[in-house]
Short mmCIF file of C-alpha atoms and ligand atoms in Angstrom, two decimals:
data_model
loop_
_atom_site.label_atom_id
_atom_site.label_comp_id
_atom_site.label_asym_id
_atom_site.label_seq_id
_atom_site.Cartn_x
_atom_site.Cartn_y
_atom_site.Cartn_z
CA UNK A 1 8.71 -8.26 -19.43
CA UNK A 2 6.46 -5.35 -18.46
CA UNK A 3 7.93 -1.86 -18.21
CA UNK A 4 7.37 0.01 -14.95
CA UNK A 5 6.79 -3.19 -13.00
CA UNK A 6 9.82 -2.97 -10.73
CA UNK A 7 11.81 0.08 -9.72
CA UNK A 8 14.24 1.06 -7.00
CA UNK A 9 14.05 4.27 -5.01
CA UNK A 10 16.61 4.97 -2.31
CA UNK A 11 17.44 1.68 -0.58
CA UNK A 12 14.15 0.01 -1.46
CA UNK A 13 12.77 -2.06 -4.31
CA UNK A 14 9.17 -1.37 -5.32
CA UNK A 15 6.82 -3.79 -7.03
CA UNK A 16 4.18 -1.94 -8.98
CA UNK A 17 1.43 -4.53 -9.46
CA UNK A 18 -1.76 -2.67 -10.35
CA UNK A 19 -3.25 0.64 -11.44
CA UNK A 20 -6.61 -0.17 -9.85
CA UNK A 21 -7.77 1.44 -6.62
CA UNK A 22 -10.91 1.57 -4.48
CA UNK A 23 -10.32 5.20 -3.55
CA UNK A 24 -10.28 8.31 -5.69
CA UNK A 25 -8.24 10.55 -3.42
CA UNK A 26 -8.28 14.24 -4.25
CA UNK A 27 -4.52 14.37 -3.63
CA UNK A 28 -3.63 11.17 -5.52
CA UNK A 29 -0.48 11.62 -7.54
CA UNK A 30 -2.28 9.96 -10.43
CA UNK A 31 -4.45 13.09 -10.73
CA UNK A 32 -1.35 15.10 -11.60
CA UNK A 33 1.13 12.82 -13.31
CA UNK A 34 1.78 9.24 -14.40
CA UNK A 35 5.36 9.41 -13.14
CA UNK A 36 7.41 9.27 -9.99
CA UNK A 37 10.68 11.07 -10.71
CA UNK A 38 11.54 10.08 -14.25
CA UNK A 39 9.74 6.73 -13.98
CA UNK A 40 6.43 6.39 -15.75
CA UNK A 41 4.38 4.10 -13.50
CA UNK A 42 1.09 3.50 -15.31
CA UNK A 43 0.99 -0.18 -16.30
CA UNK A 44 -0.34 -1.16 -19.71
CA UNK A 45 -1.65 -4.34 -18.13
CA UNK A 46 -1.38 -6.11 -14.79
CA UNK A 47 1.62 -8.44 -14.47
CA UNK A 48 1.14 -12.09 -13.56
CA UNK A 49 2.99 -13.58 -10.58
CA UNK A 50 5.15 -15.51 -13.04
CA UNK A 51 6.19 -12.31 -14.82
CA UNK A 52 7.01 -10.59 -11.53
CA UNK A 53 9.05 -13.56 -10.31
CA UNK A 54 10.88 -13.80 -13.65
CA UNK A 55 11.89 -10.14 -13.28
CA UNK A 56 12.92 -10.64 -9.66
CA UNK A 57 15.20 -13.52 -10.63
CA UNK A 58 17.41 -11.02 -12.46
CA UNK A 59 17.87 -8.91 -9.32
CA UNK A 60 20.04 -9.36 -6.24
CA UNK A 61 17.31 -8.98 -3.60
CA UNK A 62 19.81 -8.91 -0.75
CA UNK A 63 20.93 -5.41 -1.71
CA UNK A 64 17.62 -3.80 -0.74
CA UNK A 65 16.57 -2.67 2.71
CA UNK A 66 12.88 -3.25 2.00
CA UNK A 67 10.90 -4.81 -0.81
CA UNK A 68 7.64 -2.94 -1.08
CA UNK A 69 4.39 -4.02 -2.73
CA UNK A 70 2.77 -0.89 -4.02
CA UNK A 71 1.12 0.17 -7.19
CA UNK A 72 0.06 3.10 -9.01
CA UNK A 73 -3.02 1.76 -7.24
CA UNK A 74 -3.90 -0.59 -4.38
CA UNK A 75 -1.71 -3.77 -4.26
CA UNK A 76 -3.98 -5.82 -1.98
CA UNK A 77 -6.67 -5.90 -4.64
CA UNK A 78 -4.30 -8.56 -6.05
CA UNK A 79 -3.82 -10.47 -2.81
CA UNK A 80 -3.12 -13.81 -4.55
CA UNK A 81 -0.26 -12.20 -6.49
CA UNK A 82 1.08 -10.61 -3.30
CA UNK A 83 1.05 -13.99 -1.51
CA UNK A 84 2.73 -15.90 -4.36
CA UNK A 85 5.42 -13.30 -5.00
CA UNK A 86 6.13 -12.59 -1.32
CA UNK A 87 6.47 -16.33 -0.70
CA UNK A 88 8.99 -16.55 -3.55
CA UNK A 89 10.96 -13.60 -2.13
CA UNK A 90 11.10 -15.11 1.37
CA UNK A 91 12.12 -18.51 0.02
CA UNK A 92 14.85 -17.15 -2.24
CA UNK A 93 16.18 -14.55 0.20
CA UNK A 94 14.86 -15.22 3.73
CA UNK A 95 16.37 -12.01 5.11
CA UNK A 96 14.29 -9.82 2.83
CA UNK A 97 12.11 -7.32 4.65
CA UNK A 98 8.73 -7.15 2.91
CA UNK A 99 6.35 -4.23 3.31
CA UNK A 100 2.93 -3.54 1.86
CA UNK A 101 1.69 -0.01 1.25
CA UNK A 102 -2.10 -0.15 1.31
CA UNK A 103 -5.27 1.91 1.57
CA UNK A 104 -6.63 -0.68 4.03
CA UNK A 105 -9.59 -1.76 1.89
CA UNK A 106 -8.34 -5.33 1.37
CA UNK A 107 -10.88 -6.95 3.67
CA UNK A 108 -13.95 -5.16 2.33
CA UNK A 109 -12.82 -5.71 -1.24
CA UNK A 110 -12.31 -9.47 -0.79
CA UNK A 111 -15.14 -9.98 1.68
CA UNK A 112 -12.88 -11.85 4.11
CA UNK A 113 -10.02 -11.23 6.51
CA UNK A 114 -6.90 -11.48 4.33
CA UNK A 115 -4.43 -10.67 7.15
CA UNK A 116 -3.88 -14.30 8.23
CA UNK A 117 -3.16 -15.16 4.57
CA UNK A 118 -0.49 -12.53 4.00
CA UNK A 119 1.07 -12.39 7.47
CA UNK A 120 3.46 -15.36 6.99
CA UNK A 121 5.31 -13.39 4.30
CA UNK A 122 4.93 -9.77 5.35
CA UNK A 123 7.13 -7.93 7.85
CA UNK A 124 5.45 -4.54 7.80
CA UNK A 125 2.31 -2.87 6.59
CA UNK A 126 1.85 0.83 6.01
CA UNK A 127 -1.80 1.84 5.94
CA UNK A 128 -3.03 5.21 4.67
CA UNK A 129 -5.39 6.69 7.25
CA UNK A 130 -5.62 10.03 5.48
CA UNK A 131 -8.34 11.52 7.67
CA UNK A 132 -9.43 11.86 11.28
CA UNK A 133 -13.04 10.78 10.74
CA UNK A 134 -15.51 9.19 8.40
CA UNK A 135 -16.88 12.45 7.03
CA UNK A 136 -13.49 13.87 6.09
CA UNK A 137 -12.31 10.51 4.73
CA UNK A 138 -15.28 10.37 2.37
CA UNK A 139 -14.59 13.90 1.22
CA UNK A 140 -10.84 13.43 0.71
CA UNK A 141 -10.55 9.81 -0.42
CA UNK A 142 -13.91 9.36 -2.15
CA UNK A 143 -13.99 5.58 -1.55
CA UNK A 144 -16.17 3.36 -3.71
CA UNK A 145 -17.43 1.54 -0.58
CA UNK A 146 -20.04 2.69 1.93
CA UNK A 147 -18.73 2.91 5.49
CA UNK A 148 -15.15 2.56 4.20
CA UNK A 149 -13.59 4.43 7.13
CA UNK A 150 -14.96 2.01 9.72
CA UNK A 151 -13.78 -0.92 7.62
CA UNK A 152 -10.37 0.76 7.40
CA UNK A 153 -10.19 1.08 11.21
CA UNK A 154 -11.10 -2.57 11.51
CA UNK A 155 -8.39 -3.48 8.98
CA UNK A 156 -5.86 -1.62 11.14
CA UNK A 157 -6.99 -3.56 14.24
CA UNK A 158 -6.70 -6.85 12.36
CA UNK A 159 -3.29 -5.87 10.98
CA UNK A 160 -1.89 -5.33 14.45
CA UNK A 161 -3.07 -8.81 15.44
CA UNK A 162 -1.21 -10.47 12.57
CA UNK A 163 1.69 -8.21 11.51
CA UNK A 164 4.43 -7.03 13.81
CA UNK A 165 5.13 -3.66 12.28
CA UNK A 166 2.02 -1.58 11.49
CA UNK A 167 2.23 2.09 10.54
CA UNK A 168 -0.58 4.55 9.87
CA UNK A 169 0.31 7.32 7.50
CA UNK A 170 -1.24 10.69 6.75
CA UNK A 171 -0.26 13.35 4.29
CA UNK A 172 0.59 16.74 5.67
CA UNK A 173 -2.41 18.51 4.11
CA UNK A 174 -4.18 21.60 5.49
CA UNK A 175 -7.60 19.92 5.52
CA UNK A 176 -6.46 16.91 7.60
CA UNK A 177 -6.41 17.05 11.40
CA UNK A 178 -2.99 15.51 11.97
CA UNK A 179 -3.22 15.59 15.78
CA UNK A 180 -6.44 13.60 15.77
CA UNK A 181 -4.96 11.10 13.31
CA UNK A 182 -2.00 10.70 15.65
CA UNK A 183 -4.40 10.07 18.56
CA UNK A 184 -6.08 7.31 16.53
CA UNK A 185 -2.70 5.65 15.91
CA UNK A 186 -1.84 5.89 19.61
CA UNK A 187 -5.19 4.44 20.61
CA UNK A 188 -4.71 1.54 18.20
CA UNK A 189 -1.10 1.12 19.41
CA UNK A 190 0.49 1.36 15.97
CA UNK A 191 3.22 3.56 14.52
CA UNK A 192 2.38 6.91 13.00
CA UNK A 193 3.99 8.66 10.07
CA UNK A 194 3.37 12.04 8.48
CA UNK A 195 4.24 12.14 4.81
CA UNK A 196 4.92 15.32 2.89
CA UNK A 197 2.60 16.04 -0.02
CA UNK A 198 4.65 16.46 -3.20
CA UNK A 199 2.51 17.31 -6.21
CA UNK A 200 5.22 17.56 -8.83
CA UNK A 201 7.56 14.69 -8.28
S1 SF4 B 1 -5.49 5.16 -2.13
FE1 SF4 B 1 -3.51 5.74 -3.03
S2 SF4 B 1 -3.59 5.03 -5.18
FE2 SF4 B 1 -5.67 4.99 -4.37
S3 SF4 B 1 -6.55 6.96 -5.04
FE3 SF4 B 1 -5.72 7.23 -2.93
S4 SF4 B 1 -3.64 7.96 -3.18
FE4 SF4 B 1 -4.29 7.14 -5.17
#
């Protein structure tokens, strides 16, 4: 059993499956702390799908509004784990609502379109847009990939083809043009959410 792997917050259950990420955002909580609330979220190692499923077997999944794949990093870097675990969740509790919180780099990272692979098990995807254009994205998120913002926009388009509930999120930061981000979400016909930046959780 790995500590920090699964935690509940509000009505939701969170699956923390990796510390790795393809961004190095200036605002990333990991720059300030290794905790959310009193929960230390840095993993000592990445859990296997078997370990995650073993932990889930001890939990009544029906009590949660959403089951969220997240990380103290980017969960879709481990797409095979996401697929295996999400399939288990849907088979054991078909009414579960599964969401993925992602930076939208899954397709560039894997070099293929992973949306058709995950869509059978995923009800919602929340994608961090974080900036209104390529230049600001590179400054704020410092992605490891060239042309990451255009790939991110393409990931959003693909998501809306395969997943019913797609949300773009931005943090309420002074150096982000929120109105322009909202226009992008409207143009792409997806939901839009502004999240508050909390440095000291
Ligand atoms: S995408 Fe998320 S986990 Fe990755 S660096 Fe940015 S805020 Fe942190």
